[in-house]
């Protein structure tokens, strides 16, 4: 989650963690001291190991709602658990926080409040299928809104961490059509305090054990060639050494 990403990046920088997973957009902000990290000093000391999978920005309303598009969220109450992504998406559609009543709930509370009809929509950034969203779809029925067209192009050109994402029909119960949206990579990061040799071995293990990891996580992981895309920060020297052996060039 974004809050988890931000916490992980701070713990990694403070050398409380040696490995962490964070959203690519937040890792980029930490490296560049932009966004939520604009006022913080020395948020560095880590490099990328691999992009693991894409987290899709999912805009969810109840199936019985009259909200058919993101423009219809004007005047509605929206939970923005994925705050930075949610505000950027709303802004791309010309909706600011005066036009939308935003509240910041964790994913479980947001699902409960949507089910109870206390809020109108949820914006979350998470791998698909998300267990929280699957459960919600089964309990009250949901509709996912498209993030596409001019607004999506605006996001893709303004922020290099975003990618186009299709959530295939059938990802969630009752979802009978593909949904177009944007997403960001979830990236495995390693502290610069970890020796290059160790990170090289870790990178090798990550790809040699990919199938077993996918089974444990319940998610499809990116293969080597995709694992270096959409990262946007320098790679750890150990990871770079492994990719070089595999014939893949990284920064």
XYZ file of N, CA and C in Angstrom:
753
model
N 0.844 -1.185 0.000
C 0.000 0.000 0.000
C 0.887 1.245 0.000
N 0.328 2.414 -0.391
C 1.139 3.627 -0.411
C 1.682 4.009 0.968
N 0.831 3.904 2.016
C 1.302 4.249 3.359
C 2.436 3.309 3.765
N 2.266 2.025 3.435
C 3.318 1.035 3.707
C 4.575 1.345 2.924
N 4.416 1.767 1.675
C 5.565 2.126 0.831
C 6.367 3.257 1.463
N 5.658 4.298 1.894
C 6.323 5.470 2.476
C 7.075 5.075 3.751
N 6.416 4.273 4.588
C 7.057 3.820 5.829
C 8.287 2.973 5.520
N 8.151 2.056 4.554
C 9.275 1.192 4.171
C 10.463 2.003 3.679
N 10.195 3.033 2.881
C 11.272 3.866 2.342
C 12.007 4.601 3.458
N 11.249 5.075 4.451
C 11.893 5.768 5.582
C 12.710 4.788 6.436
N 12.178 3.582 6.641
C 12.900 2.572 7.425
C 14.152 2.095 6.698
N 14.066 1.996 5.376
C 15.207 1.577 4.558
C 16.313 2.629 4.627
N 15.906 3.887 4.527
C 16.856 5.001 4.582
C 17.534 5.073 5.948
N 16.750 4.808 7.001
C 17.296 4.852 8.359
C 18.076 3.603 8.720
N 18.209 2.688 7.764
C 18.920 1.418 7.934
C 18.291 0.525 9.004
N 16.948 0.685 9.174
C 16.210 -0.236 10.044
C 15.823 -1.480 9.247
N 15.761 -1.331 7.924
C 15.472 -2.453 7.023
C 16.602 -2.576 6.014
N 16.838 -3.808 5.545
C 17.817 -4.008 4.473
C 17.131 -4.272 3.136
N 15.898 -4.780 3.197
C 15.101 -5.014 1.992
C 13.695 -4.477 2.245
N 13.076 -3.967 1.196
C 11.709 -3.462 1.326
C 11.048 -3.448 -0.039
N 9.719 -3.438 -0.035
C 8.952 -3.284 -1.276
C 8.226 -1.947 -1.207
N 8.280 -1.195 -2.293
C 7.595 0.099 -2.347
C 7.082 0.347 -3.754
N 6.054 1.190 -3.843
C 5.559 1.595 -5.157
C 6.639 2.413 -5.870
N 6.763 2.204 -7.177
C 7.796 2.894 -7.966
C 7.678 4.411 -7.880
N 6.430 4.925 -7.891
C 6.277 6.389 -7.872
C 6.789 6.985 -6.566
N 6.556 6.277 -5.456
C 7.029 6.783 -4.161
C 8.533 6.600 -4.010
N 9.072 5.503 -4.544
C 10.532 5.303 -4.523
C 11.218 6.418 -5.320
N 10.616 6.787 -6.466
C 11.164 7.882 -7.270
C 11.118 9.197 -6.500
N 9.994 9.450 -5.819
C 9.880 10.676 -5.022
C 10.924 10.705 -3.902
N 11.150 9.538 -3.280
C 12.140 9.468 -2.204
C 13.541 9.780 -2.733
N 13.852 9.222 -3.909
C 15.167 9.467 -4.521
C 15.341 10.919 -4.939
N 14.260 11.499 -5.464
C 14.348 12.849 -6.036
C 13.942 13.954 -5.069
N 13.536 13.548 -3.836
C 13.030 14.491 -2.830
C 11.908 15.352 -3.408
N 10.907 14.668 -3.978
C 9.718 15.324 -4.516
C 8.492 14.730 -3.836
N 7.306 15.241 -4.178
C 6.063 14.703 -3.621
C 6.067 14.745 -2.099
N 5.670 13.628 -1.469
C 5.584 13.612 -0.001
C 6.957 13.666 0.671
N 8.026 13.465 -0.118
C 9.385 13.488 0.447
C 10.098 14.824 0.188
N 9.355 15.826 -0.291
C 9.965 17.104 -0.694
C 10.690 17.796 0.469
N 10.163 17.641 1.674
C 10.755 18.342 2.828
C 11.783 17.490 3.574
N 12.005 16.260 3.110
C 12.889 15.358 3.848
C 14.278 15.311 3.234
N 15.261 15.198 4.093
C 16.642 15.138 3.619
C 17.150 13.701 3.680
N 18.091 13.417 2.795
C 18.810 12.137 2.822
C 17.909 10.909 2.739
N 16.823 11.002 1.951
C 16.034 9.790 1.693
C 16.715 9.096 0.519
N 17.743 8.362 0.802
C 18.454 7.608 -0.236
C 19.059 6.387 0.425
N 20.189 5.945 -0.109
C 20.852 4.806 0.514
C 20.249 3.472 0.141
N 19.561 3.410 -1.031
C 19.014 2.140 -1.493
C 19.011 2.130 -3.015
N 18.918 0.923 -3.568
C 18.801 0.774 -5.018
C 17.768 -0.286 -5.334
N 17.312 -0.302 -6.581
C 16.296 -1.271 -7.001
C 16.921 -2.642 -7.222
N 16.162 -3.677 -6.906
C 16.535 -5.058 -7.229
C 15.701 -5.522 -8.436
N 14.395 -5.330 -8.350
C 13.510 -5.747 -9.447
C 12.120 -5.178 -9.246
N 11.454 -4.877 -10.352
C 10.015 -4.633 -10.306
C 9.354 -5.999 -10.205
N 8.506 -6.179 -9.217
C 7.920 -7.496 -8.952
C 6.635 -7.733 -9.741
N 5.754 -6.752 -9.745
C 4.470 -6.842 -10.448
C 3.894 -5.431 -10.528
N 2.813 -5.276 -11.266
C 2.179 -3.961 -11.379
C 1.001 -3.870 -10.422
N 0.957 -2.781 -9.662
C -0.191 -2.498 -8.806
C -1.132 -1.588 -9.595
N -2.359 -2.025 -9.772
C -3.332 -1.277 -10.574
C -4.078 -0.274 -9.700
N -4.278 0.938 -10.231
C -5.120 1.934 -9.570
C -6.571 1.552 -9.859
N -7.291 1.205 -8.809
C -8.647 0.678 -8.961
C -9.647 1.634 -8.322
N -10.575 2.121 -9.156
C -11.615 3.050 -8.691
C -12.912 2.245 -8.645
N -13.427 2.057 -7.428
C -14.491 1.077 -7.190
C -15.742 1.759 -6.644
N -16.883 1.439 -7.246
C -18.178 1.883 -6.729
C -19.074 0.649 -6.593
N -20.184 0.813 -5.900
C -21.144 -0.298 -5.797
C -21.802 -0.528 -7.154
N -22.125 -1.763 -7.441
C -22.760 -2.095 -8.725
C -24.114 -1.405 -8.878
N -24.793 -1.153 -7.747
C -26.114 -0.510 -7.818
C -26.035 1.018 -7.797
N -24.829 1.560 -7.871
C -24.631 3.010 -7.879
C -24.921 3.573 -9.265
N -25.275 4.869 -9.316
C -25.481 5.510 -10.622
C -24.182 6.131 -11.147
N -23.066 5.899 -10.453
C -21.756 6.446 -10.877
C -21.187 5.538 -11.969
N -21.063 6.083 -13.170
C -20.581 5.293 -14.305
C -19.174 5.678 -14.749
N -18.722 6.880 -14.348
C -17.408 7.365 -14.787
C -16.783 8.195 -13.672
N -15.503 8.476 -13.805
C -14.823 9.249 -12.766
C -15.387 10.666 -12.687
N -15.827 11.235 -13.817
C -16.462 12.566 -13.780
C -17.670 12.580 -12.846
N -18.360 11.437 -12.752
C -19.554 11.341 -11.893
C -19.222 11.387 -10.401
N -17.930 11.385 -10.053
C -17.544 11.445 -8.631
C -17.643 12.859 -8.065
N -17.907 13.842 -8.922
C -18.070 15.212 -8.423
C -19.209 15.255 -7.403
N -18.913 15.846 -6.231
C -19.903 15.967 -5.172
C -20.081 14.709 -4.340
N -19.293 13.659 -4.640
C -19.416 12.386 -3.920
C -18.331 12.256 -2.842
N -18.519 11.276 -1.964
C -17.532 10.984 -0.919
C -16.667 9.808 -1.371
N -15.366 10.042 -1.434
C -14.431 9.056 -1.989
C -13.323 8.772 -0.983
N -13.095 7.491 -0.691
C -11.968 7.109 0.162
C -10.712 7.029 -0.687
N -9.686 7.766 -0.267
C -8.432 7.802 -1.024
C -7.314 7.169 -0.203
N -7.466 5.866 0.062
C -6.424 5.144 0.803
C -5.094 5.225 0.077
N -5.151 5.228 -1.254
C -3.941 5.438 -2.070
C -3.900 6.925 -2.412
N -3.517 7.733 -1.422
C -3.762 9.181 -1.504
C -3.125 9.856 -2.716
N -1.820 9.638 -2.913
C -1.140 10.341 -4.004
C -1.734 9.948 -5.357
N -1.904 8.650 -5.599
C -2.476 8.192 -6.868
C -3.902 8.706 -7.049
N -4.697 8.636 -5.985
C -6.095 9.062 -6.071
C -6.204 10.536 -6.433
N -5.414 11.369 -5.757
C -5.487 12.812 -6.023
C -4.987 13.140 -7.426
N -3.976 12.415 -7.886
C -3.469 12.639 -9.250
C -4.511 12.224 -10.293
N -5.196 11.110 -10.045
C -6.233 10.655 -10.980
C -7.398 11.644 -11.007
N -7.883 12.042 -9.836
C -8.992 13.007 -9.787
C -8.612 14.311 -10.484
N -7.391 14.767 -10.230
C -6.910 16.003 -10.843
C -6.853 15.887 -12.364
N -6.462 14.708 -12.861
C -6.384 14.494 -14.314
C -7.763 14.617 -14.963
N -8.816 14.398 -14.172
C -10.194 14.549 -14.656
C -10.777 15.923 -14.294
N -9.919 16.825 -13.785
C -10.379 18.169 -13.447
C -11.115 18.247 -12.132
N -10.964 17.227 -11.291
C -11.639 17.207 -9.991
C -10.622 17.486 -8.887
N -10.802 18.570 -8.147
C -9.921 18.835 -7.001
C -10.678 18.522 -5.710
N -10.004 18.741 -4.564
C -10.624 18.324 -3.302
C -11.798 19.220 -2.884
N -12.043 20.318 -3.613
C -13.254 21.113 -3.352
C -14.464 20.493 -4.065
N -14.193 19.753 -5.131
C -15.272 19.163 -5.927
C -15.625 17.742 -5.481
N -14.698 17.108 -4.755
C -14.905 15.744 -4.261
C -14.625 15.740 -2.763
N -15.482 15.089 -1.995
C -15.277 14.979 -0.544
C -14.396 13.759 -0.288
N -13.110 13.992 -0.019
C -12.179 12.868 0.137
C -11.952 12.542 1.613
N -11.891 11.242 1.909
C -11.510 10.790 3.248
C -10.461 9.691 3.078
N -9.607 9.553 4.079
C -8.491 8.613 3.971
C -8.711 7.436 4.929
N -9.255 6.348 4.376
C -9.508 5.143 5.172
C -8.570 4.029 4.712
N -8.252 3.106 5.631
C -7.503 1.932 5.160
C -8.440 1.085 4.305
N -7.857 0.144 3.559
C -8.627 -0.569 2.543
C -9.805 -1.345 3.132
N -9.605 -1.970 4.279
C -10.672 -2.779 4.891
C -11.822 -1.898 5.359
N -11.499 -0.780 6.034
C -12.545 0.138 6.506
C -13.293 0.747 5.322
N -12.547 1.080 4.267
C -13.175 1.666 3.072
C -14.172 0.678 2.468
N -13.783 -0.593 2.387
C -14.673 -1.621 1.834
C -15.939 -1.745 2.687
N -15.769 -1.730 4.016
C -16.919 -1.835 4.923
C -17.869 -0.653 4.738
N -17.294 0.555 4.583
C -18.138 1.754 4.458
C -18.822 1.825 3.096
N -18.159 1.329 2.041
C -18.797 1.287 0.722
C -19.967 0.295 0.754
N -19.722 -0.849 1.391
C -20.758 -1.881 1.514
C -21.973 -1.335 2.264
N -21.703 -0.524 3.296
C -22.779 0.045 4.123
C -23.429 1.268 3.478
N -22.888 1.712 2.339
C -23.455 2.880 1.659
C -23.081 4.203 2.293
N -22.045 4.204 3.157
C -21.646 5.449 3.835
C -20.705 6.294 2.977
N -20.033 5.666 2.012
C -19.204 6.397 1.053
C -19.605 5.941 -0.352
N -19.190 6.717 -1.349
C -19.631 6.450 -2.719
C -18.612 5.686 -3.562
N -17.334 5.818 -3.226
C -16.292 5.193 -4.055
C -15.021 5.009 -3.246
N -14.173 4.112 -3.756
C -12.858 3.838 -3.160
C -11.826 3.928 -4.277
N -10.675 4.528 -3.982
C -9.540 4.454 -4.905
C -8.410 3.731 -4.174
N -7.978 2.601 -4.725
C -6.864 1.871 -4.121
C -5.857 1.490 -5.202
N -4.603 1.394 -4.796
C -3.534 0.943 -5.693
C -2.992 -0.352 -5.112
N -3.256 -1.449 -5.827
C -2.919 -2.762 -5.266
C -2.867 -3.778 -6.406
N -2.143 -4.868 -6.189
C -2.093 -5.940 -7.183
C -3.474 -6.558 -7.382
N -3.685 -7.132 -8.564
C -4.978 -7.770 -8.848
C -4.807 -9.280 -8.994
N -5.781 -10.060 -8.559
C -6.974 -9.612 -7.834
C -6.652 -9.307 -6.364
N -7.251 -8.242 -5.840
C -7.075 -7.903 -4.429
C -8.093 -8.673 -3.599
N -7.648 -9.397 -2.563
C -8.601 -10.156 -1.727
C -9.709 -9.269 -1.138
N -9.365 -8.041 -0.751
C -10.359 -7.121 -0.174
C -11.443 -6.808 -1.202
N -11.015 -6.558 -2.450
C -11.970 -6.204 -3.513
C -12.789 -7.430 -3.928
N -12.143 -8.591 -3.973
C -12.852 -9.833 -4.306
C -13.974 -10.095 -3.294
N -13.654 -9.927 -2.014
C -14.642 -10.142 -0.944
C -15.790 -9.137 -1.071
N -15.435 -7.880 -1.326
C -16.438 -6.821 -1.477
C -17.365 -7.117 -2.664
N -16.774 -7.561 -3.775
C -17.556 -7.882 -4.977
C -18.561 -8.993 -4.691
N -18.138 -9.959 -3.881
C -19.018 -11.069 -3.531
C -20.129 -10.656 -2.583
N -19.865 -9.648 -1.750
C -20.833 -9.268 -0.713
C -21.871 -8.252 -1.204
N -21.452 -7.269 -2.004
C -22.432 -6.248 -2.398
C -22.461 -5.963 -3.895
N -21.501 -6.520 -4.639
C -21.436 -6.226 -6.069
C -20.727 -4.902 -6.299
N -19.808 -4.892 -7.245
C -19.028 -3.678 -7.492
C -18.946 -3.373 -8.992
N -18.567 -2.128 -9.280
C -18.220 -1.719 -10.638
C -16.864 -1.013 -10.561
N -15.955 -1.368 -11.466
C -14.675 -0.664 -11.559
C -14.777 0.371 -12.668
N -14.342 1.597 -12.381
C -14.397 2.676 -13.365
C -13.105 2.718 -14.172
N -13.221 3.060 -15.433
C -12.042 3.191 -16.296
C -11.285 4.482 -15.989
N -9.963 4.391 -15.993
C -9.084 5.568 -16.019
C -8.442 5.515 -17.397
N -9.000 6.268 -18.342
C -8.553 6.117 -19.719
C -8.642 7.444 -20.474
N -8.477 7.383 -21.784
C -8.629 8.569 -22.621
C -7.621 9.656 -22.302
N -8.061 10.899 -22.441
C -7.184 12.067 -22.260
C -6.606 12.122 -20.845
N -7.432 11.777 -19.849
C -6.972 11.830 -18.455
C -5.819 10.855 -18.219
N -5.939 9.636 -18.759
C -4.866 8.656 -18.610
C -3.604 9.143 -19.314
N -3.752 9.714 -20.500
C -2.587 10.230 -21.231
C -1.901 11.342 -20.445
N -2.711 12.162 -19.774
C -2.169 13.245 -18.942
C -1.316 12.665 -17.810
N -1.815 11.610 -17.180
C -1.068 10.958 -16.094
C 0.224 10.335 -16.609
N 0.131 9.635 -17.745
C 1.295 8.939 -18.305
C 2.384 9.918 -18.727
N 1.979 11.098 -19.205
C 2.989 12.066 -19.655
C 3.532 12.909 -18.506
N 2.744 13.042 -17.417
C 3.183 13.878 -16.286
C 4.050 13.113 -15.286
N 3.798 11.811 -15.154
C 4.491 11.007 -14.133
C 5.013 9.733 -14.793
N 6.337 9.576 -14.828
C 6.869 8.438 -15.597
C 6.714 7.086 -14.900
N 6.191 7.070 -13.670
C 5.985 5.778 -12.988
C 4.705 5.079 -13.456
N 3.760 5.839 -14.002
C 2.495 5.222 -14.415
C 2.654 4.402 -15.691
N 1.922 3.288 -15.764
C 1.818 2.489 -16.987
C 0.345 2.238 -17.269
N 0.038 1.915 -18.522
C -1.329 1.514 -18.855
C -1.566 0.093 -18.342
N -2.715 -0.157 -17.767
C -3.031 -1.470 -17.209
C -4.439 -1.876 -17.646
N -4.590 -3.133 -18.031
C -5.916 -3.704 -18.283
C -6.211 -4.700 -17.166
N -7.340 -4.510 -16.512
C -7.810 -5.506 -15.532
C -8.789 -6.396 -16.295
N -8.385 -7.632 -16.622
C -9.209 -8.471 -17.507
C -10.573 -8.794 -16.913
N -11.567 -8.921 -17.793
C -12.902 -9.378 -17.377
C -12.755 -10.661 -16.563
N -13.541 -10.761 -15.505
C -13.489 -11.964 -14.675
C -12.458 -11.915 -13.561
N -11.711 -10.811 -13.481
C -10.744 -10.676 -12.368
C -11.488 -10.682 -11.034
N -12.662 -10.032 -11.027
C -13.501 -9.985 -9.823
C -14.881 -10.558 -10.130
N -15.556 -11.116 -9.117
C -16.911 -11.625 -9.325
C -17.815 -10.547 -9.932
N -18.547 -10.903 -10.974
C -19.481 -9.960 -11.592
C -18.854 -8.972 -12.559
N -17.522 -9.035 -12.727
C -16.859 -8.113 -13.668
C -16.872 -8.746 -15.061
N -17.784 -8.258 -15.911
C -17.965 -8.940 -17.202
C -17.250 -8.267 -18.366
N -16.505 -7.192 -18.094
C -15.764 -6.514 -19.175
C -14.377 -6.110 -18.669
N -13.431 -6.008 -19.609
C -12.102 -5.486 -19.262
C -12.238 -4.064 -18.721
N -11.352 -3.708 -17.802
C -11.305 -2.337 -17.275
C -9.939 -1.755 -17.612
N -9.949 -0.557 -18.184
C -8.698 0.145 -18.515
C -8.356 1.098 -17.381
N -7.114 1.056 -16.930
C -6.695 1.980 -15.876
C -5.198 2.226 -16.006
N -4.620 2.826 -14.974
C -3.173 3.000 -14.910
C -2.678 2.271 -13.668
N -1.379 2.079 -13.590
C -0.801 1.413 -12.424
C 0.657 1.769 -12.279
N 1.225 1.321 -11.170
C 2.660 1.533 -10.910
C 3.276 0.208 -10.475
N 4.552 0.057 -10.723
C 5.241 -1.171 -10.330
C 5.482 -1.200 -8.806
N 5.356 -2.399 -8.252
C 5.828 -2.650 -6.884
C 7.275 -3.112 -7.027
N 8.189 -2.397 -6.386
C 9.618 -2.623 -6.612
C 10.300 -3.127 -5.338
N 11.084 -4.194 -5.504
C 11.921 -4.681 -4.399
C 13.168 -3.815 -4.348
N 13.463 -3.264 -3.165
C 14.599 -2.367 -2.960
C 15.567 -2.989 -1.965
N 16.851 -2.692 -2.138
C 17.879 -3.183 -1.212
C 18.705 -2.010 -0.716
N 19.031 -2.049 0.553
C 19.871 -1.013 1.156
C 21.283 -1.058 0.578
N 21.876 0.123 0.418
C 23.271 0.185 -0.039
C 24.223 -0.478 0.959
N 23.743 -0.697 2.190
C 24.589 -1.352 3.201
C 24.740 -2.856 2.920
N 23.882 -3.415 2.065
C 24.010 -4.835 1.711
C 25.101 -4.999 0.657
N 26.038 -5.935 0.850
C 27.113 -6.139 -0.126
C 26.572 -6.526 -1.499
N 27.253 -6.066 -2.541
C 26.822 -6.325 -3.922
C 26.671 -7.827 -4.195
N 27.608 -8.626 -3.676
C 27.579 -10.072 -3.924
C 26.291 -10.687 -3.379
N 25.911 -10.232 -2.193
C 24.706 -10.756 -1.542
C 23.451 -10.399 -2.357
N 23.392 -9.164 -2.849
C 22.234 -8.713 -3.628
C 22.212 -9.403 -4.993
N 23.389 -9.692 -5.536
C 23.461 -10.430 -6.802
C 22.861 -11.829 -6.617
N 23.208 -12.482 -5.505
C 22.669 -13.824 -5.209
C 21.159 -13.768 -4.971
N 20.723 -12.707 -4.289
C 19.298 -12.521 -4.018
C 18.510 -12.356 -5.334
N 19.075 -11.584 -6.264
C 18.417 -11.347 -7.555
C 18.302 -12.657 -8.330
N 19.382 -13.434 -8.291
C 19.379 -14.744 -8.957
C 18.299 -15.643 -8.353
N 18.218 -15.645 -7.028
C 17.231 -16.469 -6.312
C 15.802 -16.037 -6.649
N 15.609 -14.729 -6.756
C 14.285 -14.182 -7.065
C 13.747 -14.775 -8.371
N 14.601 -14.826 -9.399
C 14.133 -15.312 -10.695
C 14.149 -16.836 -10.804
N 15.090 -17.487 -10.107
C 15.123 -18.955 -10.174
C 13.969 -19.568 -9.364
N 13.455 -18.814 -8.384
C 12.356 -19.330 -7.535
C 11.023 -18.669 -7.864
N 10.916 -18.082 -9.040
C 9.749 -17.257 -9.360
C 8.420 -18.013 -9.210
N 8.371 -19.236 -9.709
C 7.105 -19.983 -9.667
C 6.652 -20.260 -8.233
N 7.602 -20.632 -7.384
C 7.273 -20.907 -5.978
C 6.807 -19.625 -5.279
N 7.458 -18.509 -5.595
C 7.073 -17.229 -4.993
C 5.673 -16.817 -5.450
N 5.399 -17.035 -6.729
C 4.072 -16.680 -7.268
C 2.980 -17.459 -6.537
N 3.263 -18.724 -6.262
C 2.288 -19.565 -5.566
C 2.028 -19.038 -4.157
N 3.114 -18.647 -3.473
C 2.989 -18.125 -2.109
C 2.250 -16.790 -2.082
N 2.554 -15.917 -3.050
C 1.982 -14.570 -3.061
C 0.595 -14.517 -3.690
N 0.284 -15.509 -4.527
C -0.979 -15.473 -5.247
C -1.002 -14.407 -6.321
N 0.180 -14.022 -6.813
C 0.317 -12.983 -7.834
C 1.301 -13.437 -8.892
N 1.093 -13.005 -10.123
C 2.066 -13.277 -11.183
C 3.185 -12.258 -11.104
N 4.434 -12.731 -11.029
C 5.585 -11.830 -10.935
C 6.158 -11.550 -12.326
N 6.748 -10.365 -12.479
C 7.347 -9.991 -13.763
C 8.563 -10.858 -14.066
N 8.718 -11.320 -15.327
C 9.961 -11.989 -15.729
C 11.104 -10.978 -15.817
N 12.337 -11.488 -15.976
C 13.530 -10.627 -15.943
C 13.425 -9.376 -16.819
N 12.968 -9.547 -18.058
C 12.965 -8.408 -18.979
C 11.987 -7.323 -18.544
N 10.850 -7.718 -17.945
C 9.874 -6.726 -17.458
C 10.252 -6.172 -16.091
N 11.095 -6.894 -15.366
C 11.451 -6.512 -13.994
C 12.343 -5.278 -13.933
N 12.825 -4.835 -15.086
C 13.675 -3.633 -15.091
C 12.918 -2.432 -15.665
N 11.641 -2.629 -16.018
C 10.852 -1.544 -16.616
C 9.993 -0.835 -15.573
N 9.855 0.473 -15.744
C 8.959 1.250 -14.885
C 9.486 1.479 -13.493
N 10.796 1.279 -13.300
C 11.396 1.420 -11.964
C 11.755 2.881 -11.691
N 12.534 3.474 -12.589
C 12.789 4.911 -12.511
C 13.785 5.368 -11.466
N 14.483 4.432 -10.823
C 15.573 4.788 -9.897
C 16.758 3.877 -10.212
N 17.970 4.266 -9.780
C 19.127 3.404 -10.051
C 19.009 2.041 -9.384
N 19.582 1.036 -10.039
C 19.599 -0.313 -9.481
C 20.770 -0.473 -8.519
N 20.587 -1.334 -7.534
C 21.675 -1.704 -6.616
C 22.785 -2.358 -7.440
N 24.029 -2.096 -7.072
C 25.178 -2.620 -7.830
C 25.115 -4.139 -7.990
N 24.647 -4.846 -6.959
C 24.562 -6.313 -7.022
C 23.518 -6.778 -8.013
N 22.365 -6.094 -8.034
C 21.312 -6.436 -8.988
C 21.788 -6.136 -10.408
N 22.440 -4.983 -10.584
C 22.947 -4.586 -11.908
C 23.926 -5.633 -12.441
N 24.750 -6.186 -11.545
C 25.726 -7.217 -11.943
C 25.005 -8.470 -12.436
N 23.903 -8.842 -11.749
C 23.164 -10.028 -12.186
C 22.521 -9.786 -13.554
N 21.897 -8.617 -13.724
C 21.252 -8.307 -15.008
C 22.268 -8.283 -16.145
N 23.466 -7.778 -15.853
C 24.512 -7.724 -16.892
C 24.835 -9.146 -17.368
N 24.968 -10.082 -16.425
C 25.217 -11.484 -16.763
C 24.076 -12.051 -17.620
N 22.841 -11.559 -17.355
C 21.670 -12.041 -18.095
C 21.479 -11.311 -19.409
N 22.400 -10.382 -19.722
C 22.328 -9.635 -20.978
C 21.320 -8.511 -20.979
N 20.978 -8.027 -19.773
C 19.983 -6.935 -19.638
C 20.707 -5.702 -19.100
N 20.546 -4.577 -19.772
C 21.218 -3.331 -19.356
C 20.308 -2.537 -18.420
N 20.864 -2.120 -17.291
C 20.124 -1.256 -16.369
C 20.994 -0.070 -15.973
N 20.330 0.926 -15.371
C 21.021 2.124 -14.901
C 21.747 1.785 -13.590
